[in-house]
Amino acid sequence: MFANYLIGLREGLEASLVVCILIAYLVKTGRRDSLRPVWAGVGVAVVLSLGFGAVLQYGSTQLSFEAQEALGGTLSIIAVGLVTWMVFWMRRTARHLKSELHGKLDAALAMGTGALVVTAFLAVGREGLETALFIWTAVQATEDGYNPIVGAALGLLTSVVLGWLFYRGALRINLAKFFTWTGAMLVVVAAGVLAYGVHDLQEAGWLGGLHQAAFDISSTIPKDSWYGTLLKGVFNFQPDPTVLQLAVWEAYLGPVLTAFLVGTAGGGPAKPVAPKPVEAESAA
């Protein structure tokens, strides 16, 4: 539940901030008549994301076991790629997101109502599809269809409340630190999802080494124990991973987490440089 709450909160808050920026800009510039197309675009994006999640869930149940494992493993790897790109993209563009959205909204206003709908749809739809895909893969990894969904729903609900409080000016938090910590935690969660996806592909027969265990500590950390379940739910921990799973997990987590934290530490805004005084030219 916690891991999926984190996913829903992080992804949902990004979408909520985008909507807040769009709505606040229209209100402050006296263009309230353009709010309806923006909300229409947001609504279409939400419905599409929910539909995408439903297709993933119910469509996969009609497949054979090998096909389900192949689909789950492939989508897990794709989800990890999208989430990794997302956390680095947010770290790089968060400071310029407001001005970028304002520019796109001005262009859409000049083009008409349809452009407003498309702008809002694209701004929110990308986050929604990423969220649906990553939550679906995380739910499959935990093998528990109830608690992960509840956690994700609570995370999304929290993000909506936080977005509304931001819009009303009732909440002030350091978004840079928030996205840094949640981004780092998402990288850890993504590493577990990636290892789970590799295991799925091994069970589907696409990758070898299914029976080559790197270690087995099931007697120390049983899968059905409360702490085994907690580690599984948060980090996708497996007490008996295959050699390939462990190698992929290490190859992803170490470099990606290091690059993210190092880039964050050195990615602050540059200090303004005072202009050099211009030497006065001698008068004739």
mmCIF file of C-alpha atoms in Angstrom:
data_model
loop_
_atom_site.group_PDB
_atom_site.id
_atom_site.type_symbol
_atom_site.label_atom_id
_atom_site.label_comp_id
_atom_site.label_asym_id
_atom_site.label_seq_id
_atom_site.Cartn_x
_atom_site.Cartn_y
_atom_site.Cartn_z
ATOM 1 C CA MET A 1 0.000 0.000 0.000
ATOM 2 C CA PHE A 2 2.809 2.444 0.886
ATOM 3 C CA ALA A 3 4.727 1.968 -2.363
ATOM 4 C CA ASN A 4 1.606 2.517 -4.465
ATOM 5 C CA TYR A 5 0.549 5.439 -2.259
ATOM 6 C CA LEU A 6 3.902 7.007 -3.075
ATOM 7 C CA ILE A 7 3.388 6.398 -6.804
ATOM 8 C CA GLY A 8 -0.115 7.892 -6.746
ATOM 9 C CA LEU A 9 1.026 10.879 -4.656
ATOM 10 C CA ARG A 10 4.078 11.675 -6.774
ATOM 11 C CA GLU A 11 2.450 11.275 -10.184
ATOM 12 C CA GLY A 12 -0.853 12.794 -9.079
ATOM 13 C CA LEU A 13 0.808 15.844 -7.557
ATOM 14 C CA GLU A 14 2.640 16.556 -10.803
ATOM 15 C CA ALA A 15 -0.666 16.480 -12.691
ATOM 16 C CA SER A 16 -2.342 18.585 -9.987
ATOM 17 C CA LEU A 17 0.381 21.230 -10.194
ATOM 18 C CA VAL A 18 -0.011 21.382 -13.974
ATOM 19 C CA VAL A 19 -3.771 21.906 -13.637
ATOM 20 C CA CYS A 20 -3.258 24.554 -10.918
ATOM 21 C CA ILE A 21 -0.843 26.499 -13.117
ATOM 22 C CA LEU A 22 -3.212 26.406 -16.090
ATOM 23 C CA ILE A 23 -6.292 27.400 -14.076
ATOM 24 C CA ALA A 24 -4.514 30.140 -12.087
ATOM 25 C CA TYR A 25 -3.110 31.681 -15.270
ATOM 26 C CA LEU A 26 -6.525 31.835 -16.919
ATOM 27 C CA VAL A 27 -8.147 33.312 -13.813
ATOM 28 C CA LYS A 28 -5.443 35.940 -13.290
ATOM 29 C CA THR A 29 -5.557 37.028 -16.939
ATOM 30 C CA GLY A 30 -9.351 37.377 -16.875
ATOM 31 C CA ARG A 31 -10.058 34.461 -19.222
ATOM 32 C CA ARG A 32 -12.502 32.492 -17.111
ATOM 33 C CA ASP A 33 -14.501 31.665 -20.242
ATOM 34 C CA SER A 34 -11.627 29.357 -21.237
ATOM 35 C CA LEU A 35 -11.819 27.280 -18.040
ATOM 36 C CA ARG A 36 -14.436 24.886 -19.415
ATOM 37 C CA PRO A 37 -12.294 23.627 -22.341
ATOM 38 C CA VAL A 38 -9.356 23.132 -19.970
ATOM 39 C CA TRP A 39 -11.479 21.085 -17.553
ATOM 40 C CA ALA A 40 -12.827 19.127 -20.518
ATOM 41 C CA GLY A 41 -9.280 18.215 -21.556
ATOM 42 C CA VAL A 42 -8.440 17.195 -17.982
ATOM 43 C CA GLY A 43 -11.582 15.038 -17.801
ATOM 44 C CA VAL A 44 -10.818 13.266 -21.074
ATOM 45 C CA ALA A 45 -7.267 12.566 -19.859
ATOM 46 C CA VAL A 46 -8.551 11.058 -16.589
ATOM 47 C CA VAL A 47 -11.096 8.850 -18.389
ATOM 48 C CA LEU A 48 -8.461 7.673 -20.868
ATOM 49 C CA SER A 49 -6.064 6.787 -18.049
ATOM 50 C CA LEU A 50 -8.741 4.808 -16.202
ATOM 51 C CA GLY A 51 -9.691 3.042 -19.430
ATOM 52 C CA PHE A 52 -6.050 2.196 -20.109
ATOM 53 C CA GLY A 53 -5.723 0.658 -16.648
ATOM 54 C CA ALA A 54 -8.922 -1.354 -17.132
ATOM 55 C CA VAL A 55 -7.709 -2.692 -20.487
ATOM 56 C CA LEU A 56 -4.427 -3.765 -18.903
ATOM 57 C CA GLN A 57 -6.173 -5.501 -16.010
ATOM 58 C CA TYR A 58 -9.022 -7.274 -17.764
ATOM 59 C CA GLY A 59 -7.294 -7.826 -21.087
ATOM 60 C CA SER A 60 -4.384 -9.663 -19.497
ATOM 61 C CA THR A 61 -6.701 -12.160 -17.772
ATOM 62 C CA GLN A 62 -7.738 -13.561 -21.166
ATOM 63 C CA LEU A 63 -4.182 -14.629 -22.023
ATOM 64 C CA SER A 64 -2.348 -17.854 -21.330
ATOM 65 C CA PHE A 65 0.078 -18.047 -18.398
ATOM 66 C CA GLU A 66 3.151 -17.612 -20.598
ATOM 67 C CA ALA A 67 1.539 -14.709 -22.460
ATOM 68 C CA GLN A 68 0.539 -13.044 -19.172
ATOM 69 C CA GLU A 69 4.089 -13.342 -17.862
ATOM 70 C CA ALA A 70 5.541 -12.005 -21.113
ATOM 71 C CA LEU A 71 3.099 -9.062 -21.132
ATOM 72 C CA GLY A 72 3.680 -8.294 -17.460
ATOM 73 C CA GLY A 73 7.453 -8.438 -17.816
ATOM 74 C CA THR A 74 7.509 -6.274 -20.937
ATOM 75 C CA LEU A 75 5.192 -3.639 -19.467
ATOM 76 C CA SER A 76 7.169 -3.629 -16.211
ATOM 77 C CA ILE A 77 10.345 -2.773 -18.089
ATOM 78 C CA ILE A 78 8.539 -0.088 -20.115
ATOM 79 C CA ALA A 79 7.058 1.368 -16.904
ATOM 80 C CA VAL A 80 10.486 1.513 -15.274
ATOM 81 C CA GLY A 81 11.834 3.335 -18.321
ATOM 82 C CA LEU A 82 8.999 5.881 -18.238
ATOM 83 C CA VAL A 83 9.281 6.508 -14.505
ATOM 84 C CA THR A 84 13.056 6.883 -14.735
ATOM 85 C CA TRP A 85 12.652 9.412 -17.532
ATOM 86 C CA MET A 86 9.941 11.206 -15.550
ATOM 87 C CA VAL A 87 11.971 11.721 -12.364
ATOM 88 C CA PHE A 88 14.951 13.068 -14.312
ATOM 89 C CA TRP A 89 12.701 15.249 -16.489
ATOM 90 C CA MET A 90 10.981 16.770 -13.457
ATOM 91 C CA ARG A 91 14.325 17.445 -11.802
ATOM 92 C CA ARG A 92 15.539 19.235 -14.919
ATOM 93 C CA THR A 93 12.439 21.244 -15.879
ATOM 94 C CA ALA A 94 10.581 21.865 -12.596
ATOM 95 C CA ARG A 95 11.967 25.415 -12.301
ATOM 96 C CA HIS A 96 10.790 26.302 -15.819
ATOM 97 C CA LEU A 97 7.512 24.368 -15.830
ATOM 98 C CA LYS A 98 5.332 27.387 -15.064
ATOM 99 C CA SER A 99 6.683 29.597 -17.848
ATOM 100 C CA GLU A 100 6.620 26.680 -20.298
ATOM 101 C CA LEU A 101 2.948 25.967 -19.588
ATOM 102 C CA HIS A 102 2.072 29.656 -19.829
ATOM 103 C CA GLY A 103 3.632 29.812 -23.281
ATOM 104 C CA LYS A 104 1.736 26.738 -24.467
ATOM 105 C CA LEU A 105 -1.510 28.109 -23.048
ATOM 106 C CA ASP A 106 -1.069 31.461 -24.790
ATOM 107 C CA ALA A 107 -0.546 29.658 -28.092
ATOM 108 C CA ALA A 108 -3.620 27.490 -27.471
ATOM 109 C CA LEU A 109 -5.763 30.526 -26.632
ATOM 110 C CA ALA A 110 -4.788 32.095 -29.922
ATOM 111 C CA MET A 111 -5.785 28.933 -31.828
ATOM 112 C CA GLY A 112 -9.195 28.409 -30.227
ATOM 113 C CA THR A 113 -11.212 26.110 -27.962
ATOM 114 C CA GLY A 114 -10.040 22.837 -29.496
ATOM 115 C CA ALA A 115 -6.409 23.745 -28.891
ATOM 116 C CA LEU A 116 -7.189 24.451 -25.219
ATOM 117 C CA VAL A 117 -8.740 20.990 -24.817
ATOM 118 C CA VAL A 118 -5.738 19.351 -26.487
ATOM 119 C CA THR A 119 -3.237 21.320 -24.369
ATOM 120 C CA ALA A 120 -4.888 20.335 -21.083
ATOM 121 C CA PHE A 121 -5.323 16.757 -22.293
ATOM 122 C CA LEU A 122 -1.654 16.366 -23.230
ATOM 123 C CA ALA A 123 -0.441 18.042 -20.032
ATOM 124 C CA VAL A 124 -2.417 15.684 -17.789
ATOM 125 C CA GLY A 125 -2.774 12.635 -20.037
ATOM 126 C CA ARG A 126 0.922 11.817 -20.073
ATOM 127 C CA GLU A 127 1.037 11.722 -16.278
ATOM 128 C CA GLY A 128 -2.179 9.686 -16.186
ATOM 129 C CA LEU A 129 -0.983 7.012 -18.604
ATOM 130 C CA GLU A 130 2.361 6.719 -16.808
ATOM 131 C CA THR A 131 0.541 6.397 -13.490
ATOM 132 C CA ALA A 132 -1.853 3.737 -14.783
ATOM 133 C CA LEU A 133 0.967 1.663 -16.272
ATOM 134 C CA PHE A 134 3.282 1.886 -13.253
ATOM 135 C CA ILE A 135 0.512 1.182 -10.733
ATOM 136 C CA TRP A 136 -0.644 -1.827 -12.782
ATOM 137 C CA THR A 137 2.851 -3.294 -12.898
ATOM 138 C CA ALA A 138 3.360 -2.597 -9.176
ATOM 139 C CA VAL A 139 0.058 -4.329 -8.357
ATOM 140 C CA GLN A 140 1.085 -7.365 -10.408
ATOM 141 C CA ALA A 141 4.445 -7.448 -8.642
ATOM 142 C CA THR A 142 2.907 -7.528 -5.156
ATOM 143 C CA GLU A 143 0.376 -10.232 -6.117
ATOM 144 C CA ASP A 144 -2.223 -8.448 -3.987
ATOM 145 C CA GLY A 145 -4.990 -6.771 -5.939
ATOM 146 C CA TYR A 146 -6.638 -4.918 -3.043
ATOM 147 C CA ASN A 147 -4.165 -3.054 -0.832
ATOM 148 C CA PRO A 148 -2.007 -1.655 -3.672
ATOM 149 C CA ILE A 149 -5.054 -0.210 -5.418
ATOM 150 C CA VAL A 150 -6.279 1.353 -2.164
ATOM 151 C CA GLY A 151 -2.824 2.842 -1.597
ATOM 152 C CA ALA A 152 -2.691 4.286 -5.120
ATOM 153 C CA ALA A 153 -6.204 5.733 -4.774
ATOM 154 C CA LEU A 154 -5.308 7.362 -1.452
ATOM 155 C CA GLY A 155 -2.154 8.805 -3.013
ATOM 156 C CA LEU A 156 -4.099 10.289 -5.910
ATOM 157 C CA LEU A 157 -6.736 11.690 -3.538
ATOM 158 C CA THR A 158 -4.010 13.266 -1.387
ATOM 159 C CA SER A 159 -2.446 14.825 -4.476
ATOM 160 C CA VAL A 160 -5.785 16.384 -5.474
ATOM 161 C CA VAL A 161 -6.222 17.875 -1.990
ATOM 162 C CA LEU A 162 -2.655 19.207 -2.016
ATOM 163 C CA GLY A 163 -3.185 20.691 -5.473
ATOM 164 C CA TRP A 164 -6.313 22.482 -4.296
ATOM 165 C CA LEU A 165 -4.459 23.824 -1.226
ATOM 166 C CA PHE A 166 -1.625 25.051 -3.455
ATOM 167 C CA TYR A 167 -4.136 26.830 -5.664
ATOM 168 C CA ARG A 168 -5.817 28.485 -2.689
ATOM 169 C CA GLY A 169 -2.443 29.579 -1.336
ATOM 170 C CA ALA A 170 -3.049 27.695 1.909
ATOM 171 C CA LEU A 171 -0.022 25.422 1.632
ATOM 172 C CA ARG A 172 3.670 26.144 1.210
ATOM 173 C CA ILE A 173 6.220 23.331 0.955
ATOM 174 C CA ASN A 174 9.629 23.024 -0.628
ATOM 175 C CA LEU A 175 8.700 21.304 -3.869
ATOM 176 C CA ALA A 176 12.346 20.846 -4.848
ATOM 177 C CA LYS A 177 13.020 18.752 -1.743
ATOM 178 C CA PHE A 178 9.702 16.953 -2.084
ATOM 179 C CA PHE A 179 10.419 15.839 -5.654
ATOM 180 C CA THR A 180 14.009 14.950 -4.744
ATOM 181 C CA TRP A 181 13.051 12.597 -1.921
ATOM 182 C CA THR A 182 10.062 11.054 -3.675
ATOM 183 C CA GLY A 183 12.094 10.720 -6.875
ATOM 184 C CA ALA A 184 14.826 8.834 -5.038
ATOM 185 C CA MET A 185 12.260 6.546 -3.407
ATOM 186 C CA LEU A 186 10.592 5.928 -6.774
ATOM 187 C CA VAL A 187 13.952 4.877 -8.232
ATOM 188 C CA VAL A 188 14.219 2.265 -5.458
ATOM 189 C CA VAL A 189 10.662 1.062 -6.143
ATOM 190 C CA ALA A 190 11.380 0.989 -9.889
ATOM 191 C CA ALA A 191 14.438 -1.202 -9.303
ATOM 192 C CA GLY A 192 12.202 -3.785 -7.628
ATOM 193 C CA VAL A 193 9.644 -3.577 -10.434
ATOM 194 C CA LEU A 194 12.446 -4.085 -12.975
ATOM 195 C CA ALA A 195 13.665 -7.202 -11.173
ATOM 196 C CA TYR A 196 10.100 -8.500 -11.048
ATOM 197 C CA GLY A 197 9.714 -7.850 -14.792
ATOM 198 C CA VAL A 198 12.877 -9.840 -15.498
ATOM 199 C CA HIS A 199 11.493 -12.727 -13.434
ATOM 200 C CA ASP A 200 8.271 -12.603 -15.444
ATOM 201 C CA LEU A 201 10.225 -12.850 -18.695
ATOM 202 C CA GLN A 202 12.145 -15.791 -17.247
ATOM 203 C CA GLU A 203 8.886 -17.563 -16.409
ATOM 204 C CA ALA A 204 7.621 -16.810 -19.922
ATOM 205 C CA GLY A 205 10.712 -18.492 -21.362
ATOM 206 C CA TRP A 206 12.023 -15.312 -22.961
ATOM 207 C CA LEU A 207 15.053 -15.220 -20.644
ATOM 208 C CA GLY A 208 17.045 -18.077 -19.158
ATOM 209 C CA GLY A 209 18.324 -18.750 -15.650
ATOM 210 C CA LEU A 210 14.931 -19.204 -13.971
ATOM 211 C CA HIS A 211 16.257 -21.891 -11.598
ATOM 212 C CA GLN A 212 19.639 -20.274 -10.900
ATOM 213 C CA ALA A 213 19.064 -18.621 -7.519
ATOM 214 C CA ALA A 214 21.572 -16.017 -6.366
ATOM 215 C CA PHE A 215 20.729 -16.819 -2.717
ATOM 216 C CA ASP A 216 17.817 -18.117 -0.671
ATOM 217 C CA ILE A 217 17.002 -16.602 2.713
ATOM 218 C CA SER A 218 13.354 -17.718 2.776
ATOM 219 C CA SER A 219 13.914 -19.379 6.156
ATOM 220 C CA THR A 220 15.098 -16.045 7.622
ATOM 221 C CA ILE A 221 12.595 -13.799 5.819
ATOM 222 C CA PRO A 222 9.551 -15.935 4.963
ATOM 223 C CA LYS A 223 7.410 -14.583 2.129
ATOM 224 C CA ASP A 224 4.222 -14.942 4.197
ATOM 225 C CA SER A 225 5.604 -13.114 7.263
ATOM 226 C CA TRP A 226 4.566 -9.555 8.028
ATOM 227 C CA TYR A 227 8.066 -8.209 7.456
ATOM 228 C CA GLY A 228 8.471 -10.279 4.297
ATOM 229 C CA THR A 229 5.185 -8.883 3.018
ATOM 230 C CA LEU A 230 6.277 -5.345 3.963
ATOM 231 C CA LEU A 231 9.587 -5.679 2.112
ATOM 232 C CA LYS A 232 7.803 -7.206 -0.865
ATOM 233 C CA GLY A 233 5.196 -4.468 -0.997
ATOM 234 C CA VAL A 234 7.582 -1.519 -0.623
ATOM 235 C CA PHE A 235 10.736 -2.692 -2.377
ATOM 236 C CA ASN A 236 9.522 -5.783 -4.312
ATOM 237 C CA PHE A 237 12.043 -7.706 -2.219
ATOM 238 C CA GLN A 238 12.363 -11.408 -3.029
ATOM 239 C CA PRO A 239 14.206 -13.741 -0.601
ATOM 240 C CA ASP A 240 15.234 -16.108 -3.415
ATOM 241 C CA PRO A 241 16.026 -13.995 -6.509
ATOM 242 C CA THR A 242 17.654 -15.438 -9.585
ATOM 243 C CA VAL A 243 21.178 -14.444 -10.547
ATOM 244 C CA LEU A 244 19.849 -12.399 -13.474
ATOM 245 C CA GLN A 245 17.308 -10.593 -11.279
ATOM 246 C CA LEU A 246 19.971 -9.587 -8.783
ATOM 247 C CA ALA A 247 22.371 -8.468 -11.516
ATOM 248 C CA VAL A 248 19.722 -6.324 -13.230
ATOM 249 C CA TRP A 249 18.599 -4.827 -9.909
ATOM 250 C CA GLU A 250 22.158 -3.827 -9.006
ATOM 251 C CA ALA A 251 22.950 -2.574 -12.517
ATOM 252 C CA TYR A 252 19.908 -0.271 -12.436
ATOM 253 C CA LEU A 253 19.745 0.939 -8.838
ATOM 254 C CA GLY A 254 23.379 1.911 -8.277
ATOM 255 C CA PRO A 255 24.026 4.064 -11.373
ATOM 256 C CA VAL A 256 20.521 5.560 -11.664
ATOM 257 C CA LEU A 257 20.169 6.532 -8.003
ATOM 258 C CA THR A 258 23.697 7.956 -7.949
ATOM 259 C CA ALA A 259 23.109 9.981 -11.124
ATOM 260 C CA PHE A 260 19.803 11.293 -9.779
ATOM 261 C CA LEU A 261 21.170 12.370 -6.392
ATOM 262 C CA VAL A 262 24.390 13.825 -7.793
ATOM 263 C CA GLY A 263 22.462 15.729 -10.467
ATOM 264 C CA THR A 264 20.028 17.019 -7.860
ATOM 265 C CA ALA A 265 22.818 18.204 -5.579
ATOM 266 C CA GLY A 266 24.456 20.078 -8.434
ATOM 267 C CA GLY A 267 21.309 21.120 -10.222
ATOM 268 C CA GLY A 268 20.432 24.217 -8.284
ATOM 269 C CA PRO A 269 19.864 27.507 -10.023
ATOM 270 C CA ALA A 270 22.968 29.303 -11.093
ATOM 271 C CA LYS A 271 23.951 32.360 -9.123
ATOM 272 C CA PRO A 272 23.396 35.599 -10.972
ATOM 273 C CA VAL A 273 26.565 37.144 -12.254
ATOM 274 C CA ALA A 274 26.907 40.887 -11.910
ATOM 275 C CA PRO A 275 27.435 42.543 -15.270
ATOM 276 C CA LYS A 276 30.856 44.033 -15.850
ATOM 277 C CA PRO A 277 30.862 47.827 -15.950
ATOM 278 C CA VAL A 278 31.208 49.210 -19.401
ATOM 279 C CA GLU A 279 34.194 51.503 -19.721
ATOM 280 C CA ALA A 280 33.219 54.981 -20.815
ATOM 281 C CA GLU A 281 34.573 55.932 -24.149
ATOM 282 C CA SER A 282 36.691 59.049 -24.205
ATOM 283 C CA ALA A 283 34.887 62.038 -25.600
ATOM 284 C CA ALA A 284 36.237 63.727 -28.682
#
